[in-house]
Short mmCIF file of C-alpha atoms in Angstrom, two decimals:
data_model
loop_
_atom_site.label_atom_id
_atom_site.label_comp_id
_atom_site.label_asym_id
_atom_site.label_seq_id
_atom_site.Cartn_x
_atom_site.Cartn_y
_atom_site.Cartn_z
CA UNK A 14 56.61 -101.80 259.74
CA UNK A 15 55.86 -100.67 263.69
CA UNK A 16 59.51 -99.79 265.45
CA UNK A 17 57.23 -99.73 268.56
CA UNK A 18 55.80 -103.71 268.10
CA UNK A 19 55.11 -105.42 271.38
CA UNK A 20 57.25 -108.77 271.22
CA UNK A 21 56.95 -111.44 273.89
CA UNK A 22 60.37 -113.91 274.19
CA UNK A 23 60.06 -117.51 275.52
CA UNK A 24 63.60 -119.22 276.58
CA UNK A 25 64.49 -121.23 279.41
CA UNK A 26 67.94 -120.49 278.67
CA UNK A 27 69.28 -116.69 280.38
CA UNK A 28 72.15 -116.20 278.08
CA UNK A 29 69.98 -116.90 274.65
CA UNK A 30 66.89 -114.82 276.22
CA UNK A 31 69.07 -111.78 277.09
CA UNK A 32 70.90 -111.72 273.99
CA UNK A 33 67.60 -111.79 272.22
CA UNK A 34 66.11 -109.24 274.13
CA UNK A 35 68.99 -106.63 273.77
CA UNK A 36 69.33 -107.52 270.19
CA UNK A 37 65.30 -106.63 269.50
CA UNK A 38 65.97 -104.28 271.77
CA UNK A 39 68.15 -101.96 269.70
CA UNK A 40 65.53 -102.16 266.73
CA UNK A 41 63.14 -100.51 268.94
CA UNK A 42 61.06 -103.05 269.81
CA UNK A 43 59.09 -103.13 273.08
CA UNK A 44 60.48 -106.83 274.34
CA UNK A 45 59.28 -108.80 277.29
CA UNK A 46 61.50 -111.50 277.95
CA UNK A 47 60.33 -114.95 279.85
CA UNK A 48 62.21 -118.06 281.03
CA UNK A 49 59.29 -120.37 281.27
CA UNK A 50 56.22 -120.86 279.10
CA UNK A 51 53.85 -120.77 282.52
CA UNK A 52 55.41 -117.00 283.18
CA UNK A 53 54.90 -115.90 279.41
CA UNK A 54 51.51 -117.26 279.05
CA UNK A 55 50.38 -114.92 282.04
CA UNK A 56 51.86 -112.08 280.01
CA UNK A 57 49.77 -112.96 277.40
CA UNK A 58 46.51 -112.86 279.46
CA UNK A 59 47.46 -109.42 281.10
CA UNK A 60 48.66 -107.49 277.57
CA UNK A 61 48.67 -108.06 274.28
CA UNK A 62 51.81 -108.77 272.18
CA UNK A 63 51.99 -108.99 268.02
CA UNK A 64 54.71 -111.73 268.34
CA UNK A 65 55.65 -114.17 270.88
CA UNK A 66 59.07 -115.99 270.14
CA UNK A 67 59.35 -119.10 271.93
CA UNK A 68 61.51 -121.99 272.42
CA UNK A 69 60.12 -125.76 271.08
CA UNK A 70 61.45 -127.93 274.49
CA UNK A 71 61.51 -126.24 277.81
CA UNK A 72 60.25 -127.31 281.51
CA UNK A 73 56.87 -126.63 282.47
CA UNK A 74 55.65 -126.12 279.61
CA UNK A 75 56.64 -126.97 275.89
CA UNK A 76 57.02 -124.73 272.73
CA UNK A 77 53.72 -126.84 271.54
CA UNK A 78 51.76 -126.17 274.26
CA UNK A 79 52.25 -122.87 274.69
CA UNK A 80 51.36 -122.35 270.96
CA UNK A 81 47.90 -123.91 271.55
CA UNK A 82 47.66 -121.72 274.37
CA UNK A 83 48.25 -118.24 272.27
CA UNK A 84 45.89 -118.98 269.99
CA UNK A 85 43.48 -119.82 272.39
CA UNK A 86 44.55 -116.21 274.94
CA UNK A 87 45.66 -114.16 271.50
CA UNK A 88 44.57 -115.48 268.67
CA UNK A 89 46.13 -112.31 266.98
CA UNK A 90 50.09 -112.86 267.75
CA UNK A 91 52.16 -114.42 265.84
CA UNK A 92 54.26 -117.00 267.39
CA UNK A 93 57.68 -117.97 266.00
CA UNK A 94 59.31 -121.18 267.14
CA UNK A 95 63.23 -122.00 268.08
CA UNK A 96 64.15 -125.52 268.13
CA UNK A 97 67.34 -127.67 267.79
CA UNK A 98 68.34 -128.83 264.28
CA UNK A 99 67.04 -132.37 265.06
CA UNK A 100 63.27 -131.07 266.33
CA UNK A 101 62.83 -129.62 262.66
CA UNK A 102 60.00 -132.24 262.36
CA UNK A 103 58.13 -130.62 265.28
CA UNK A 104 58.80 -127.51 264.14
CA UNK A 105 57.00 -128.27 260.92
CA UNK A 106 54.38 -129.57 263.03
CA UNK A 107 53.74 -126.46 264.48
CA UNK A 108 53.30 -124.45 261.72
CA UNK A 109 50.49 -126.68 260.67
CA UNK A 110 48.95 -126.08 264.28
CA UNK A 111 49.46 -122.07 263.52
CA UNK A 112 52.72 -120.42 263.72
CA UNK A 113 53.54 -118.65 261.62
CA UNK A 114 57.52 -119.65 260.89
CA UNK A 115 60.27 -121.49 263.21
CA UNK A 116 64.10 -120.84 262.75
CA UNK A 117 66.70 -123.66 263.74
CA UNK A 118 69.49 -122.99 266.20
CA UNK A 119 72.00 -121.95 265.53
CA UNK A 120 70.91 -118.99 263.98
CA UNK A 121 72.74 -115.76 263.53
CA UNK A 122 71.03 -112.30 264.92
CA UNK A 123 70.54 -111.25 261.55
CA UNK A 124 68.48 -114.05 260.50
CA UNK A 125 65.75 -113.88 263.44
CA UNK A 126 65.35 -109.84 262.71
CA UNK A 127 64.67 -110.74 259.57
CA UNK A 128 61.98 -113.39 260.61
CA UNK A 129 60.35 -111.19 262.87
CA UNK A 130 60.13 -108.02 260.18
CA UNK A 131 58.33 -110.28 257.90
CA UNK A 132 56.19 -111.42 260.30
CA UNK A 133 55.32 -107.55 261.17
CA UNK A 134 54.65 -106.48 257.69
CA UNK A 135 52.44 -109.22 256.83
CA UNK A 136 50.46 -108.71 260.32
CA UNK A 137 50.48 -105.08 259.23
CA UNK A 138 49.02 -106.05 255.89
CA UNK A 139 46.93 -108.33 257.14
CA UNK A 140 45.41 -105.38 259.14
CA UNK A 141 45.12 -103.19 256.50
CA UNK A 142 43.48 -105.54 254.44
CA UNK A 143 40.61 -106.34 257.31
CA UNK A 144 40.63 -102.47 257.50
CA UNK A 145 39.66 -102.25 253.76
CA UNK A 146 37.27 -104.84 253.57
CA UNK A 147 35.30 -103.36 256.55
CA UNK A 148 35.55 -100.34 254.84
CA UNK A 149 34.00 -101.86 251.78
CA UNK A 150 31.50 -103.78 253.73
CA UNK A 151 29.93 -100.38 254.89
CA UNK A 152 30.14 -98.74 251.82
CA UNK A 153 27.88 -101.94 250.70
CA UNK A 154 24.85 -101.84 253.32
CA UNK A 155 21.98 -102.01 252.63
CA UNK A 156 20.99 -98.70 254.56
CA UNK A 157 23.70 -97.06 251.56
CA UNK A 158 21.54 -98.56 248.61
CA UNK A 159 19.33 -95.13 248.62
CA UNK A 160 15.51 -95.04 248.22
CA UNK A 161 12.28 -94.86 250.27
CA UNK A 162 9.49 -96.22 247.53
CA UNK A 163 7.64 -98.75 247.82
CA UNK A 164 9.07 -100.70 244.81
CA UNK A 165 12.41 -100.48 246.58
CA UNK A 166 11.41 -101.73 249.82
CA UNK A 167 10.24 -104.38 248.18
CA UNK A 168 14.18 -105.06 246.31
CA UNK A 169 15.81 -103.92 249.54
CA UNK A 170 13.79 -107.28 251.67
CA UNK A 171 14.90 -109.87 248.39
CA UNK A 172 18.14 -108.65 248.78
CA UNK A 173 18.43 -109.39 252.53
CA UNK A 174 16.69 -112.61 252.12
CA UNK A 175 19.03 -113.89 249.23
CA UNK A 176 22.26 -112.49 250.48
CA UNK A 177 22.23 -115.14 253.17
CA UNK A 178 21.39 -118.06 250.82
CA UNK A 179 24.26 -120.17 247.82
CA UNK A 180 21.09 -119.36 244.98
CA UNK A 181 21.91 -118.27 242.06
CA UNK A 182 20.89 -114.51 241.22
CA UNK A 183 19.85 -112.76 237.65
CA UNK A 184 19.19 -108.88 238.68
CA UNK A 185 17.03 -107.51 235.43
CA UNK A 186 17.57 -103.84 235.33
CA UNK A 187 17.87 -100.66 232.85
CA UNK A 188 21.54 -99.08 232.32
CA UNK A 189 22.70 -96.94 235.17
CA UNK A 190 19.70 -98.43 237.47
CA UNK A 191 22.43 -99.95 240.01
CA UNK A 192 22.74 -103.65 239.21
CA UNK A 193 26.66 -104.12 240.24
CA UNK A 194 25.90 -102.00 243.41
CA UNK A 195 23.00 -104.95 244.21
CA UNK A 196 25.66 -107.30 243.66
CA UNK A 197 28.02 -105.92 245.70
CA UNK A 198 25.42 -105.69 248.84
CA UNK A 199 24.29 -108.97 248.46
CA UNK A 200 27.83 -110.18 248.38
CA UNK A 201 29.59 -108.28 251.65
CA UNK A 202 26.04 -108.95 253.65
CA UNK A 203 26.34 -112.36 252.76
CA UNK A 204 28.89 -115.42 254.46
CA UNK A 205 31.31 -114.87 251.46
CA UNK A 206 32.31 -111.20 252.31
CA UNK A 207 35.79 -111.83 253.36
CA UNK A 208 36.05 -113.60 250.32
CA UNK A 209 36.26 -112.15 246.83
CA UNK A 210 34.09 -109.91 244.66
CA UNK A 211 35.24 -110.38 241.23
CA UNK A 212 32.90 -108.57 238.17
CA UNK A 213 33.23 -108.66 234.90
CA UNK A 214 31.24 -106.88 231.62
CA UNK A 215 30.57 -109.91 229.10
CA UNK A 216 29.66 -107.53 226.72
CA UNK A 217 33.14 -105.19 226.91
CA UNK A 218 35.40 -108.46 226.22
CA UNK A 219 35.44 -109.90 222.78
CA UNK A 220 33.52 -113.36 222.54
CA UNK A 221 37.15 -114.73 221.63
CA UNK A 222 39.05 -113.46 224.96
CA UNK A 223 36.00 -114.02 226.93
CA UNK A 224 36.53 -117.54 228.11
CA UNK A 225 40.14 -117.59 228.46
CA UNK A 226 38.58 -114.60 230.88
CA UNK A 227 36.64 -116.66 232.47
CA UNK A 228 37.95 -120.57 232.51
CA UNK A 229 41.64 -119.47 232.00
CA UNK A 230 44.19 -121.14 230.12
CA UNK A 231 47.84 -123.24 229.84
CA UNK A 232 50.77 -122.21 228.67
CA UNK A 233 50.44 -122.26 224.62
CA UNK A 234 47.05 -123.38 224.70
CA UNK A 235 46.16 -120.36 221.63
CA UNK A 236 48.53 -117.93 219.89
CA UNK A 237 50.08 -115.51 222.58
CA UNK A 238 49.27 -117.71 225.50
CA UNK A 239 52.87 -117.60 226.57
CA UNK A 240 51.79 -118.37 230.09
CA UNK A 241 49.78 -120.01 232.04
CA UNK A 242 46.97 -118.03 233.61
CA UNK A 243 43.78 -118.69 236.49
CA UNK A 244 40.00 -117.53 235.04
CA UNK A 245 37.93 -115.59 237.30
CA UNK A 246 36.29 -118.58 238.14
CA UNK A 247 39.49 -119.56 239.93
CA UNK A 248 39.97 -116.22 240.89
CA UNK A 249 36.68 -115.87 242.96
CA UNK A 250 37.21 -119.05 244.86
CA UNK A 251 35.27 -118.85 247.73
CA UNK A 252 33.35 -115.54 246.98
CA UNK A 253 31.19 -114.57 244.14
CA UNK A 254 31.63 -114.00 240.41
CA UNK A 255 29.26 -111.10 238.81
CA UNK A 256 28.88 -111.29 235.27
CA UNK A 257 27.42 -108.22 234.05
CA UNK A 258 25.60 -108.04 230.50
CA UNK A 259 24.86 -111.98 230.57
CA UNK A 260 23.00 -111.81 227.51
CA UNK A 261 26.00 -110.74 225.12
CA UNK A 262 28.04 -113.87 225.85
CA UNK A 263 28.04 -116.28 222.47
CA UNK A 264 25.63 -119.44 222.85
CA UNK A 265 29.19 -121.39 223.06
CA UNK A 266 30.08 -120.12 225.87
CA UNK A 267 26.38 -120.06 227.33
CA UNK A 268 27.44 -124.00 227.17
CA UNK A 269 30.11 -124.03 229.24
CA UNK A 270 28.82 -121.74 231.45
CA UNK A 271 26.00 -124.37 231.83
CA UNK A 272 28.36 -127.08 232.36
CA UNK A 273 30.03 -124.99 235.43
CA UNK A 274 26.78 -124.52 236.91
CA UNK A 275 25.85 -128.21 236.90
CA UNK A 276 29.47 -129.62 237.84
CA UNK A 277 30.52 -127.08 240.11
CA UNK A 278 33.90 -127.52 238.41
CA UNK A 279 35.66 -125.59 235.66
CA UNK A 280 38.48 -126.53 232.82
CA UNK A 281 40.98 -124.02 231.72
CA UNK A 282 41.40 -124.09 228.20
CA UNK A 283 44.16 -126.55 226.74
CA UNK A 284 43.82 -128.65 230.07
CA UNK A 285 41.87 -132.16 230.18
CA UNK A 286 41.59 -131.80 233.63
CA UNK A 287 38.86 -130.00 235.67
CA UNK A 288 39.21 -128.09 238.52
CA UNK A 289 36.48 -127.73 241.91
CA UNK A 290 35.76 -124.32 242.21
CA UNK A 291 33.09 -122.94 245.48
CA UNK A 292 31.62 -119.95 243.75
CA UNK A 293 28.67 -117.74 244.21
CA UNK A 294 27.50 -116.24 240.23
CA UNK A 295 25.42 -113.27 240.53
CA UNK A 296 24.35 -112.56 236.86
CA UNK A 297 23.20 -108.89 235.16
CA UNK A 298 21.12 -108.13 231.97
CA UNK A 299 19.41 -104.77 230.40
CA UNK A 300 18.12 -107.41 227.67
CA UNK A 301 14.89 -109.76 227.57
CA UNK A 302 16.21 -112.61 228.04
CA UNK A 303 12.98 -114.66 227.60
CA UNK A 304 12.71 -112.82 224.36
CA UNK A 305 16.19 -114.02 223.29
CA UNK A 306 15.38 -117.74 224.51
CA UNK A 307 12.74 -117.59 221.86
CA UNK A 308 15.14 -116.39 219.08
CA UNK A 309 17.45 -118.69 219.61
CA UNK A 310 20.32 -116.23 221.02
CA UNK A 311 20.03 -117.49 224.60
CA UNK A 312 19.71 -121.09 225.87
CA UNK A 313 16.70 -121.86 227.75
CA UNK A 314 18.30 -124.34 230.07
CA UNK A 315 21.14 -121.37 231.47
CA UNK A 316 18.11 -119.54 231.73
CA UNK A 317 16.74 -121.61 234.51
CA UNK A 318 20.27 -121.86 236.17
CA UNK A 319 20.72 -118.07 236.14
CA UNK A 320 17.17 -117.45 236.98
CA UNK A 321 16.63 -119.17 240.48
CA UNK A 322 15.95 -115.93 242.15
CA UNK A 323 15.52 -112.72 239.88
CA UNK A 324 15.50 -109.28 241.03
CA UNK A 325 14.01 -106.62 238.97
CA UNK A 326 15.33 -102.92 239.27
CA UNK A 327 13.20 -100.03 238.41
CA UNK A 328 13.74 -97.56 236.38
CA UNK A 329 14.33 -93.74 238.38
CA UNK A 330 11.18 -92.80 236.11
CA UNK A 331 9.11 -95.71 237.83
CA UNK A 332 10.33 -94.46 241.55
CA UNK A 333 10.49 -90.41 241.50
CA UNK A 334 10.12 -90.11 245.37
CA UNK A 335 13.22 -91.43 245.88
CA UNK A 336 14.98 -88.57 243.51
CA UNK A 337 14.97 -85.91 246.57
CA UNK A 338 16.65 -88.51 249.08
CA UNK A 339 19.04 -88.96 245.92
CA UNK A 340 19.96 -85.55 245.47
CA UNK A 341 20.58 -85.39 248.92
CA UNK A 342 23.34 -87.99 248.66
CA UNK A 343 25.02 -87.21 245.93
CA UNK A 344 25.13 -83.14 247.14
CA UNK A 345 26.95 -84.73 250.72
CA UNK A 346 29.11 -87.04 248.34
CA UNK A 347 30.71 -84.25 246.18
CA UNK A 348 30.46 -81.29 248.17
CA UNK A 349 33.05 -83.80 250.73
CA UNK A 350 34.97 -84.67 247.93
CA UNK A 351 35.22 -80.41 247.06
CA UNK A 352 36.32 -80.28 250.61
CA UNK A 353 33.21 -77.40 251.10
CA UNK A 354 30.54 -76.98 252.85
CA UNK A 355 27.23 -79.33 251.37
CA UNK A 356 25.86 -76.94 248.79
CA UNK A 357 21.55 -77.04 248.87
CA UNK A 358 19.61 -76.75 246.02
CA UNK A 359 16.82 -74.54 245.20
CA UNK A 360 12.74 -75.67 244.69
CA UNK A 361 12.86 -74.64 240.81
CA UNK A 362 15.57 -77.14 240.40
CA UNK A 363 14.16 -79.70 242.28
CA UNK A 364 11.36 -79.28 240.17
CA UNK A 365 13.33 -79.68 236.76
CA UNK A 366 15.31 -83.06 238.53
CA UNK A 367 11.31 -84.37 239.21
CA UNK A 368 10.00 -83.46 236.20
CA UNK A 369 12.61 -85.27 234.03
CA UNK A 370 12.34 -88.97 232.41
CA UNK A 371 16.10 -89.81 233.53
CA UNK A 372 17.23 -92.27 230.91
CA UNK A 373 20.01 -93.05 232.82
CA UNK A 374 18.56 -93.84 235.31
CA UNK A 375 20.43 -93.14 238.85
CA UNK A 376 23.75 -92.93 237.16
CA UNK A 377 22.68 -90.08 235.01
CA UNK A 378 21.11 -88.64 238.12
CA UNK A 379 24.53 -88.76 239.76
CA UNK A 380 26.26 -87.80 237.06
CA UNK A 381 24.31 -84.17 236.83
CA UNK A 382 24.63 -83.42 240.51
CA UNK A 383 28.66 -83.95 240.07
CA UNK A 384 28.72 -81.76 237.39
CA UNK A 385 26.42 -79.03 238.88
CA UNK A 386 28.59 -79.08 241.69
CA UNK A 387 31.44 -78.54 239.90
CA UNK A 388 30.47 -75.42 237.34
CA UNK A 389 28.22 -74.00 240.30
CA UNK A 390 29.41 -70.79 242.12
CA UNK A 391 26.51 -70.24 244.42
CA UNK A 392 25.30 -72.04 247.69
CA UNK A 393 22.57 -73.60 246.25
CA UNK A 394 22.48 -75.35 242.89
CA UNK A 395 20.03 -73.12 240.35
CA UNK A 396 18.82 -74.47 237.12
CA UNK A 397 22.02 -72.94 235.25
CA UNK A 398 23.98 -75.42 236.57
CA UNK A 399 22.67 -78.11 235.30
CA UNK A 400 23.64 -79.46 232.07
CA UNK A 401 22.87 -77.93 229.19
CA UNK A 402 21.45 -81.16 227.23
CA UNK A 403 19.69 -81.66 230.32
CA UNK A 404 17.62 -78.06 229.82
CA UNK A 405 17.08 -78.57 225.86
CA UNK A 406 16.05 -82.30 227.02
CA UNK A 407 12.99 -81.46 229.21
CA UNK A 408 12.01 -78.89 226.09
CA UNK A 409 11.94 -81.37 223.86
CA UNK A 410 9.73 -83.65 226.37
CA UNK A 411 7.32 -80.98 227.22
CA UNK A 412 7.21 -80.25 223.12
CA UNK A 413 6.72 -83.63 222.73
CA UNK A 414 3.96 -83.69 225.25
CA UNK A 415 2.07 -80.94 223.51
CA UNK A 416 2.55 -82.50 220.31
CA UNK A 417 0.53 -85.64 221.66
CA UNK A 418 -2.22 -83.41 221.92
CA UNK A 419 -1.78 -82.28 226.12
CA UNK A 420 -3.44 -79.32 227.03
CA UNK A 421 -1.88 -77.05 229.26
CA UNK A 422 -3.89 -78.02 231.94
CA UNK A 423 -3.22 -81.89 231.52
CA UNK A 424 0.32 -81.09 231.40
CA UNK A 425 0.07 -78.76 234.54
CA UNK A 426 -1.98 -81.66 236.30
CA UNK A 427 0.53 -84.31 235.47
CA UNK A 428 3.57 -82.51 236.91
CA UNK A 429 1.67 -81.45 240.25
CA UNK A 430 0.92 -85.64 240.19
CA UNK A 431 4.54 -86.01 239.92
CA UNK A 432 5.17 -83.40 242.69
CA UNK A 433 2.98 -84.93 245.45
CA UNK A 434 4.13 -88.34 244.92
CA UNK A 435 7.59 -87.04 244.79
CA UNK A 436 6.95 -85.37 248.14
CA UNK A 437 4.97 -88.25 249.28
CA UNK A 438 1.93 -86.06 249.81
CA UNK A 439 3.35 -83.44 251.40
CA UNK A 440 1.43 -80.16 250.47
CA UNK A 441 3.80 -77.64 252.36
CA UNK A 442 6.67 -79.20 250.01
CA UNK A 443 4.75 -79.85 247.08
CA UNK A 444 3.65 -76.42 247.33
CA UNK A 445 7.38 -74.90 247.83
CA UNK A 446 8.40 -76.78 244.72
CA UNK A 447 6.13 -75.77 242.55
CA UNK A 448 6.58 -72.25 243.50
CA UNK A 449 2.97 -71.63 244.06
CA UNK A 450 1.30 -71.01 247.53
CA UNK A 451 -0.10 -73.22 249.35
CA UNK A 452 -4.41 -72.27 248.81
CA UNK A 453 -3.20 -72.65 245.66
CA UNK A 454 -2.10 -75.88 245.60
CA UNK A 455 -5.38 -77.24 247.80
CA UNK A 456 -7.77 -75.53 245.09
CA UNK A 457 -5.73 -77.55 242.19
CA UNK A 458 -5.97 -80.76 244.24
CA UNK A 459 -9.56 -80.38 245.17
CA UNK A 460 -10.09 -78.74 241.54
CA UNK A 461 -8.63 -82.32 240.09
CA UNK A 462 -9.70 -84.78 242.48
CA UNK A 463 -6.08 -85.84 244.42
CA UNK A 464 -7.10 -86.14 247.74
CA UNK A 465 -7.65 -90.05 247.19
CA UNK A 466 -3.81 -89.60 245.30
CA UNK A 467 -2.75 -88.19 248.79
CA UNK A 468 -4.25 -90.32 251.00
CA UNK A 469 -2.57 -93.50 249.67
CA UNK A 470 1.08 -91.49 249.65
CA UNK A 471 0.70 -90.34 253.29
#
């Protein structure tokens, strides 16, 4: 709590006000006392004040009007009402117009300190909490969602275009390819960002827990329900729900799932009664769903709920010019978090991070740039300091690639391919990757026919 809060007092009467004043006073607080609402709402239009304490009836101007005033001149103070024991009626009124408590008279010292310390700490949480959510709202632009291909342009302009919209989403994406990070984006760009973001991984909960997860449940309602508890349903009133890993949840629940997204409304287990709930769902899956509809593991008719506007996230394989603007990231990411300098890395590693399938996709990515950060001792991250699996990994690819039948040259060929699209054509780059120099490089490309390769990437 702020010793130094600004605190405006209202009170036509001059023993009250001065008592007040010396008593707030003496906790440090920087007071400006008033005897008439006219005088204190000028105050209020020339600085600014976290609490105004004013009296309900006085000349002038009343308790009531001056509240409308306030929020209208400073919408951010909070204004605590006095009043007689027989105004408590107006009183109440006026915390329905937006004060934030009143206290009846007479009140002991003690009591109104207290009133105006919890008024402080929740305006000082309330702060904080504003604080963090802008925080989190940066952290979840667009412009932090990392890649310069084509393919993601293309997710990058869906995203914008949803994340204003009520549709439902279903993001289709590989493990690791950034599908809660989507989520999160189109949630904080999107009217529901001072809302909640609550997630949840169908597949990590047991089919058993999972819809006391989601629809909560009454007291006693199973074995070892010994309270009652709100679903995340409930618990992202107003914001969105992400359920990750859609495709694991049990056809049961798929129906009641079904029955949310039709009714808008939800039913805790071991209640007969539904509850309205204002959601957004935002839905994940690393599965074929379609494939699943046509087993019979997946309902067709959720499909068409979840489905009203799909995004589909490549794989890191399918978008390797983006891998250098990745590296980049994650080198400023954990060289701040080592509190040093932003190590480089050198062309021959850049090379190995290119030429490699990345499973994992952008998590595995981020994963080996933490790690090389953390066992390297030079400026500049060198192929030692990558992982070892991740060395014996591009062996086996490049053995595999041979034992396909690849000639040297083809495999040469296809890694220069790689390169230039990598470097979006760039032959100076390309050329400094690859280690070779640059007449090299231009006899290989004219040798194998990439000008036309180049052309498109420039």
């Amino acid at each position: 709590m702020e010793n130094n809060a600004r605190i405006l007092i209202i009170e036509d009467d001059e023993k009250m006000l001065n008592l007040l004043t010396k008593v707030l006073e003496k906790e440090r607080f920087a007071v400006t006392p008033c005897l008439n609402g006219k005088d204190g709402l000028k105050k209020l239009e020339e600085n600014s004040f976290d609490i105004a304490i004013t009296d309900l009836r006085m000349p002038r101007m009343s308790g009531m009007e001056l509240l409308k005033a306030v929020k209208r001149v400073s919408p951010d103070t909070y204004v605590i009402i006095m009043t007689a024991f027989g105004s408590i009626d107006s009183a109440v009124e006026s915390i329905k117009k937006g004060a934030y408590n009143y206290i009846a008279k007479p009140f002991k010292m003690d009591e109104m300190l207290m009133v105006v310390k919890r008024a402080l700490e929740e305006k000082k949480l309330r702060k904080e909490v504003a604080s963090l959510r802008r925080e989190v709202g940066r952290k979840y632009q667009f412009s932090n969602i990392i890649g310069k291909s084509k393919v993601m342009q293309e997710v990058f302009d869906l995203i914008k275009r949803v994340s204003d919209s009520r549709s439902t989403v279903l993001i289709y994406g590989k493990s690791g390819t950034g599908k809660e990070l989507v989520a999160k984006a189109i949630h904080y760009n999107s009217p529901r960002k001072n809302f909640p973001f609550v997630a949840i991984n169908c597949s990590a909960i047991p089919d058993t827990l999972l819809e006391s997860e989601l629809f909560g449940h009454t007291k006693g309602a199973f074995t070892g329900a010994i309270s009652s508890k709100k679903g995340l349903f409930e618990e992202a009133e107003g914001g969105t729900l992400f359920l990750d890993e859609i495709g694991d949840v049990s056809l049961s629940t798929q129906v009641k799932l079904l029955r949310v997204l039709q009714e808008r409304e939800i039913k805790r287990l071991g209640m007969t009664e539904s509850t309205k709930i204002d959601i957004r769902l935002i839905t994940a899956t690393n599965q074929i769903l379609q494939e699943k509809v046509i087993k019979g593991e997946f309902r067709e008719d959720l499909l068409y709920r979840l489905n009203v506007v799909p995004i589909v996230l490549p794989e890191l394989k399918d978008r390797i010019e983006d891998i250098p603007l990745l590296v980049e990231h994650f080198l400023k990411k954990y060289s701040n978090q080592e509190k040093g300098i932003p190590k480089g890395i050198t062309n021959k590693t850049m090379s190995l991070l290119l030429d490699y399938e990345w499973p994992g996709n952008v998590r595995e990515l981020e994963n080996v740039i933490e790690g090389a950060i953390a066992l390297g001792r030079n400026e500049e991250i060198l192929p030692e300091d990558l992982y070892p699996h991740f060395a014996k990994t591009k062996i086996n690819l490049q053995q595999n690639e041979a034992a396909e039948g690849m000639s040297l040259a083809k495999i040469e060929l296809k890694h220069i391919t790689k390169i230039l699209r990598a470097t979006n054509g760039n032959r100076l780059e390309a050329a400094a990757i690859l280690g070779i120099d640059r007449r090299t490089l231009y006899r290989k490309i004219k040798d194998n026919k990439l000008d036309l390769l180049i052309n498109d990437l420039i």
